[in-house]
Coordinates of C-alpha atoms in Angstrom, one line a residue:
M13 CA 0.2 0.1 -0.2
P14 CA 1.5 3.3 -0.9
S15 CA 2.4 5.2 2.1
Y16 CA 1.3 8.6 3.6
P17 CA 3.4 11.6 4.8
H18 CA 4.7 10.8 8.2
H19 CA 2.7 14.5 9.7
L20 CA 0.0 12.9 8.7
T21 CA -0.1 9.4 10.5
G22 CA -1.6 9.4 14.1
D23 CA -4.4 11.8 15.1
G24 CA -4.1 14.9 13.5
P25 CA -4.5 17.3 11.9
L26 CA -8.3 18.0 12.7
N27 CA -10.3 20.1 10.9
P28 CA -11.1 22.8 13.6
F29 CA -13.7 24.6 12.0
P30 CA -16.4 21.7 10.8
G31 CA -19.4 24.3 10.1
I32 CA -23.0 24.5 10.9
K33 CA -23.9 21.6 8.8
V34 CA -21.1 19.5 9.8
L35 CA -22.2 20.3 13.5
E36 CA -25.8 19.9 13.2
R37 CA -25.3 16.7 12.0
R38 CA -23.6 16.1 14.9
I39 CA -26.0 16.8 17.1
G40 CA -29.3 15.5 15.5
R41 CA -30.8 18.9 15.1
E42 CA -30.8 22.5 13.5
I43 CA -28.7 25.8 15.0
P44 CA -31.2 28.3 14.7
H45 CA -29.5 31.0 16.2
R46 CA -25.7 31.5 14.7
L47 CA -24.3 33.7 17.3
G48 CA -20.9 32.7 17.7
S49 CA -19.4 32.4 13.8
N50 CA -19.4 34.9 10.8
E51 CA -22.9 32.5 9.7
G52 CA -24.8 34.4 11.7
L53 CA -23.9 38.2 10.1
D54 CA -27.1 40.1 9.5
M55 CA -25.3 42.0 6.9
P56 CA -28.6 42.7 4.6
H57 CA -27.6 42.3 1.2
R58 CA -30.0 44.9 -0.8
A59 CA -27.5 45.4 -3.7
L60 CA -27.1 41.6 -4.0
R61 CA -30.9 41.0 -3.3
E62 CA -31.9 43.8 -6.4
H63 CA -29.4 42.0 -8.4
F64 CA -29.8 38.5 -8.0
G65 CA -33.2 37.8 -6.1
D66 CA -33.5 36.7 -2.4
A67 CA -32.5 33.1 -3.1
V68 CA -28.8 33.7 -3.8
V69 CA -28.5 35.7 -0.4
E70 CA -29.2 32.4 1.8
H71 CA -26.4 30.7 0.2
V72 CA -24.1 34.0 0.7
Y73 CA -24.2 34.3 4.4
C74 CA -22.9 31.0 4.9
Y75 CA -19.8 28.3 4.6
G76 CA -20.4 25.7 2.8
D77 CA -20.9 22.6 4.3
A78 CA -17.3 21.0 4.5
E79 CA -18.4 17.6 3.7
A80 CA -20.4 18.8 0.5
L81 CA -23.1 16.0 1.7
G82 CA -25.7 16.4 -0.5
V83 CA -23.9 16.8 -3.7
R84 CA -22.2 13.9 -2.7
Q85 CA -25.5 12.0 -1.8
R86 CA -26.5 12.6 -5.2
L87 CA -23.4 11.7 -6.7
S88 CA -23.9 8.4 -4.9
A89 CA -27.4 8.0 -6.1
Q90 CA -26.4 8.3 -9.7
Q91 CA -23.4 6.3 -10.1
G92 CA -23.7 4.0 -7.6
I93 CA -20.5 5.1 -5.4
P94 CA -20.5 4.0 -2.0
L95 CA -21.3 7.8 -0.3
D96 CA -18.1 7.1 2.2
H97 CA -15.8 6.3 -1.4
L98 CA -16.5 10.5 -2.6
L99 CA -14.7 13.5 -1.2
V100 CA -16.0 16.9 -2.8
D101 CA -13.5 19.7 -3.4
A102 CA -12.8 23.1 -5.2
G103 CA -12.5 21.2 -8.9
A104 CA -10.2 18.6 -10.3
D105 CA -7.2 21.3 -10.3
S106 CA -7.7 21.8 -6.3
L107 CA -7.8 17.7 -5.9
I108 CA -4.6 17.6 -7.9
A109 CA -3.2 20.1 -5.3
L110 CA -5.2 17.9 -2.5
A111 CA -4.1 14.6 -3.6
L112 CA 0.1 16.1 -3.9
R113 CA -0.5 17.5 -0.2
T114 CA -1.5 14.4 1.3
T115 CA 0.6 11.8 -1.1
C116 CA 3.7 13.6 -1.3
T117 CA 6.5 16.0 0.6
P118 CA 9.3 17.8 -1.2
G119 CA 12.2 15.9 -2.8
D120 CA 9.4 13.5 -3.7
T121 CA 9.6 12.2 -7.2
V122 CA 6.7 12.1 -9.2
V123 CA 5.8 10.9 -12.9
S124 CA 3.7 12.4 -15.4
T125 CA 3.2 12.3 -19.2
A126 CA 5.4 14.8 -21.4
G127 CA 3.1 17.5 -22.4
T128 CA -0.1 15.9 -20.7
Y129 CA -2.3 18.1 -18.5
P130 CA 0.0 20.6 -17.2
T131 CA -1.6 21.7 -13.9
F132 CA -0.4 18.5 -12.3
G133 CA 3.3 20.0 -13.2
Y134 CA 2.7 23.1 -12.4
F135 CA 1.7 22.0 -8.5
A136 CA 4.2 19.2 -8.2
K137 CA 7.0 21.4 -8.7
G138 CA 5.3 24.1 -6.4
Q139 CA 5.4 21.5 -3.5
G140 CA 9.0 21.0 -4.2
C141 CA 8.7 17.3 -6.2
H142 CA 11.0 16.1 -8.8
L143 CA 9.1 15.7 -11.8
V144 CA 9.8 12.8 -14.3
E145 CA 7.9 12.9 -17.7
P146 CA 8.6 10.2 -20.1
S147 CA 7.1 10.6 -23.7
Y148 CA 4.0 10.4 -25.5
V149 CA 3.8 7.2 -27.5
E150 CA 3.5 8.6 -31.2
A151 CA 2.7 6.8 -34.6
P152 CA -0.7 7.1 -37.4
G153 CA -3.6 7.5 -35.5
L154 CA -2.1 7.7 -32.1
L155 CA -0.8 9.9 -29.4
A156 CA -1.0 8.2 -26.4
P157 CA 0.2 8.7 -22.6
D158 CA 3.0 5.8 -22.4
L159 CA 1.5 3.1 -19.8
E160 CA 4.8 0.9 -19.9
A161 CA 7.2 3.6 -20.0
L162 CA 5.0 6.0 -16.7
A163 CA 5.9 2.0 -14.9
A164 CA 9.4 1.7 -15.8
A165 CA 9.9 5.9 -14.5
A166 CA 8.4 4.8 -11.4
H167 CA 10.5 1.9 -10.5
Q168 CA 14.0 3.8 -11.6
E169 CA 13.4 6.8 -9.8
N170 CA 11.4 5.3 -6.9
A171 CA 8.4 7.2 -7.2
Q172 CA 5.8 8.5 -4.7
L173 CA 2.6 9.3 -7.4
V174 CA 2.2 8.4 -11.2
Y175 CA -0.2 10.8 -12.5
L176 CA -2.5 9.5 -15.9
A177 CA -5.2 11.7 -17.1
N178 CA -7.2 9.1 -19.1
P179 CA -9.2 10.8 -21.4
D180 CA -5.9 12.4 -21.6
N181 CA -5.6 15.8 -22.2
P182 CA -4.9 17.5 -24.8
S183 CA -4.4 14.2 -26.8
G184 CA -8.2 12.6 -26.1
H185 CA -6.9 9.3 -25.9
L186 CA -8.7 6.8 -24.1
H187 CA -6.8 3.5 -21.9
S188 CA -8.7 0.6 -21.6
D189 CA -10.2 -0.2 -17.9
S190 CA -8.1 -3.3 -18.4
A191 CA -5.2 -1.0 -18.8
I192 CA -5.5 1.3 -16.3
L193 CA -5.8 -2.1 -14.0
K194 CA -2.4 -3.3 -15.2
L195 CA -0.2 -0.2 -14.6
R196 CA -1.8 0.1 -11.0
D197 CA -0.4 -3.8 -10.8
A198 CA 3.1 -2.9 -12.6
L199 CA 3.8 0.3 -10.4
P200 CA 5.9 -0.1 -7.2
D201 CA 3.5 -1.0 -3.9
T202 CA 4.3 2.0 -2.4
C203 CA 3.3 4.5 -5.2
W204 CA 0.1 6.2 -5.7
L205 CA -1.5 6.3 -8.9
L206 CA -3.4 9.7 -9.3
L207 CA -6.0 9.1 -12.2
D208 CA -7.6 12.6 -13.5
E209 CA -11.0 11.3 -14.9
A210 CA -12.2 15.3 -15.6
Y211 CA -13.5 14.0 -19.4
G212 CA -14.8 10.6 -18.2
D213 CA -18.5 12.0 -18.5
F214 CA -17.5 12.2 -22.2
R215 CA -16.7 7.9 -22.8
D216 CA -19.3 5.8 -24.5
D217 CA -18.9 3.6 -21.1
A218 CA -18.7 6.4 -18.3
N219 CA -22.3 4.5 -16.5
G220 CA -20.0 0.9 -16.2
D221 CA -19.3 -0.8 -13.2
F222 CA -16.0 0.0 -13.1
A223 CA -16.4 3.8 -13.1
A224 CA -17.9 3.4 -9.5
K225 CA -14.8 1.5 -8.2
A226 CA -12.0 2.7 -5.8
L227 CA -9.1 1.4 -6.7
P228 CA -6.3 0.1 -4.2
G229 CA -3.6 2.5 -4.5
V230 CA -5.5 4.8 -6.8
I231 CA -7.3 8.9 -6.0
R232 CA -9.2 8.8 -9.3
L233 CA -10.0 12.5 -10.0
R234 CA -13.6 14.1 -11.6
T235 CA -14.8 17.3 -12.3
L236 CA -18.5 18.7 -12.7
S237 CA -16.8 21.6 -15.1
K238 CA -17.4 19.6 -18.5
A239 CA -20.7 17.6 -18.7
H240 CA -22.5 19.9 -16.0
G241 CA -21.4 23.3 -17.1
L242 CA -20.2 24.7 -14.1
A243 CA -16.8 25.4 -14.8
G244 CA -16.9 29.0 -12.8
L245 CA -18.3 27.5 -10.0
R246 CA -15.1 25.5 -9.5
I247 CA -16.4 22.0 -7.9
G248 CA -15.2 18.3 -8.7
Y249 CA -14.8 15.1 -6.5
A250 CA -12.2 12.3 -5.5
I251 CA -13.3 8.8 -5.2
A252 CA -11.0 6.6 -3.3
D253 CA -11.0 4.3 0.0
P254 CA -12.3 5.6 3.1
D255 CA -8.9 5.3 4.9
V256 CA -7.6 7.8 2.1
L257 CA -9.9 10.5 1.5
A258 CA -9.8 10.8 6.1
L259 CA -6.1 11.6 5.1
M260 CA -7.2 14.5 2.6
M261 CA -9.7 16.0 4.8
K262 CA -7.3 16.4 7.7
V263 CA -5.2 18.7 4.7
R264 CA -8.0 20.2 2.6
I265 CA -8.9 24.0 2.8
H266 CA -12.1 23.6 5.1
Y267 CA -14.8 25.8 2.8
A268 CA -12.9 25.7 -0.4
V269 CA -16.2 25.0 -2.0
S270 CA -18.6 27.6 -1.1
T271 CA -22.5 26.8 -0.2
F272 CA -24.0 28.6 -3.6
T273 CA -21.3 26.4 -5.8
Q274 CA -23.2 23.3 -3.7
A275 CA -26.5 24.4 -4.0
A276 CA -25.8 25.0 -7.8
A277 CA -24.2 21.7 -8.0
E278 CA -27.4 19.9 -6.5
V279 CA -29.8 21.5 -8.6
V280 CA -27.7 20.5 -11.7
L281 CA -27.0 16.9 -10.4
D282 CA -31.2 16.4 -9.6
H283 CA -31.7 17.2 -13.6
P284 CA -29.7 14.2 -15.1
D285 CA -31.7 14.4 -18.4
E286 CA -30.2 17.8 -19.0
V287 CA -26.9 16.7 -18.2
N288 CA -27.3 13.4 -20.6
Q289 CA -28.5 15.6 -23.5
H290 CA -25.5 18.0 -23.1
I291 CA -23.0 15.2 -23.6
A292 CA -24.9 13.4 -26.3
E293 CA -24.9 16.9 -28.1
V294 CA -21.1 17.3 -27.3
K295 CA -20.0 13.8 -28.4
A296 CA -22.1 14.7 -31.9
R297 CA -20.7 17.5 -32.6
R298 CA -17.2 16.1 -31.9
E299 CA -17.4 13.4 -34.3
Q300 CA -18.8 16.5 -36.9
L301 CA -15.6 18.3 -36.0
A302 CA -13.4 15.2 -36.6
A303 CA -14.9 13.9 -39.7
Y304 CA -15.4 17.8 -41.1
F305 CA -11.2 18.6 -40.7
Q306 CA -10.6 14.7 -41.5
A307 CA -12.1 15.7 -45.2
L308 CA -9.7 18.3 -45.2
G309 CA -6.5 16.2 -45.1
A310 CA -5.5 16.7 -41.4
D311 CA -4.1 14.1 -39.1
V312 CA -7.6 14.3 -36.4
L313 CA -6.6 12.4 -33.3
P314 CA -9.0 9.7 -31.8
S315 CA -11.2 11.6 -28.9
A316 CA -12.7 10.1 -25.5
T317 CA -13.2 14.2 -24.6
N318 CA -15.3 17.3 -25.5
F319 CA -12.7 18.2 -27.6
I320 CA -10.9 17.5 -31.0
G321 CA -6.8 17.0 -31.0
I322 CA -5.8 18.1 -34.5
R323 CA -1.7 16.9 -35.0
L324 CA -0.1 19.6 -37.5
P325 CA 3.4 18.4 -39.4
T326 CA 5.4 21.4 -37.1
A327 CA 5.1 22.9 -33.8
E328 CA 6.3 26.5 -35.8
L329 CA 2.9 25.6 -38.0
A330 CA 0.8 24.8 -35.2
E331 CA 2.2 28.2 -33.4
R332 CA 1.3 30.7 -36.4
V333 CA -1.9 29.6 -37.0
N334 CA -2.9 29.7 -32.9
R335 CA -1.6 32.8 -32.9
E336 CA -3.4 34.0 -36.2
L337 CA -6.7 32.7 -35.0
L338 CA -5.9 34.6 -31.5
E339 CA -5.9 37.9 -33.2
A340 CA -8.6 37.4 -35.3
G341 CA -10.6 36.7 -31.9
R342 CA -10.9 32.8 -31.5
L343 CA -9.4 30.8 -29.1
I344 CA -8.5 27.6 -29.2
A345 CA -5.7 25.6 -27.6
R346 CA -2.2 24.7 -28.0
P347 CA -0.3 22.8 -25.1
A348 CA 2.4 25.1 -24.0
H349 CA 5.3 22.0 -23.4
P350 CA 7.6 21.6 -26.5
A351 CA 6.6 18.1 -26.6
L352 CA 3.3 18.4 -28.0
G353 CA 3.9 22.2 -30.0
H354 CA 2.4 20.3 -32.8
V355 CA -1.0 20.1 -31.3
L356 CA -3.8 22.1 -31.5
R357 CA -7.2 21.4 -29.3
I358 CA -10.3 22.4 -30.3
T359 CA -13.7 21.9 -27.9
A360 CA -16.6 20.6 -29.6
V361 CA -18.8 23.5 -29.1
A362 CA -21.4 25.1 -31.2
D363 CA -19.5 28.0 -32.2
A364 CA -17.1 26.0 -33.6
L365 CA -18.9 24.4 -36.2
E366 CA -20.1 28.4 -37.6
P367 CA -18.4 28.4 -41.2
G368 CA -15.6 30.5 -41.6
Q369 CA -14.4 30.6 -37.6
L370 CA -11.8 28.1 -38.2
A371 CA -10.9 29.3 -41.9
I372 CA -7.3 30.5 -40.9
L373 CA -7.1 26.5 -39.7
E374 CA -8.3 24.8 -42.8
Q375 CA -6.6 26.9 -45.0
A376 CA -3.3 26.1 -42.8
I377 CA -4.4 22.3 -43.3
K378 CA -5.0 22.4 -47.1
E379 CA -2.0 23.9 -48.1
N380 CA 0.0 21.5 -45.9
A381 CA -1.9 18.1 -46.9

């Protein structure tokens, strides 16, 4: 079993501010008179009421439920994940930082693919970790994290944690469930696997049994930013064994997820038909975009996400196209890592399908086909 930093063993640290909702659950009754915390302030919020309506004011008075019980209950019911296997925090990015804070100390080695979601490396370096980055596997129709290289690096470098985005960002590649289990088995027993599944809702098998499992030695991360459209409110969740989540709770920010964010998430989760329709429409647009650019001669990468990746012949061409599109008021994504400088990523929104929106890219593809 992977290990924890020594300062997390034993009884502490404990959350000194559990919050009103947690205290009410502990004593089994409502606390109507909030006389000892900022949650009892009587700020009238006339400006907020006028702008947003009375309902929002009830959410801004109070800190968010530190345990996000309402969100976890809905996720548990919809996905079949045991309640005690879920932890809610302020989006997948915050969960990456929290997982690193829980499992690593300065000087530890961590491993991720060179060019994958860069926020992992950003947080890892900020925590003083040594980052090792094996290359992607590249071939016709393939740009994927190299699972064998990740496992080999973990052994060679005595890594404390390996990060894998699945589906990958920015390539869109999806490794099978069996490949993930094989990777976990191939890692050292003392090494964690941080499995970032932020785009998992766009998998064709997103609701399969494997998706609901807490895996030993694995911290799985998901988000409500993509399929649920709540990127601006910052909310996501981790799936892991209860003892792992208990350690994460020791070092997380107590009220990282606001009362309003939790309330909004509960409303969206209470309307799964809207979410499912959105996912279906995104996947249809993704396939339409892919077919369109393939017909132009583009090297379009297979994707199990809400975007497509287009691999251009050179990084210089990709940089020019990306820059010219931005100057024309059209923002797409180009990975900052030099290993993937030749890749452009386009999100499958309806705006991307408007004729002429990506004419600069279309021309470049035709000229270099």
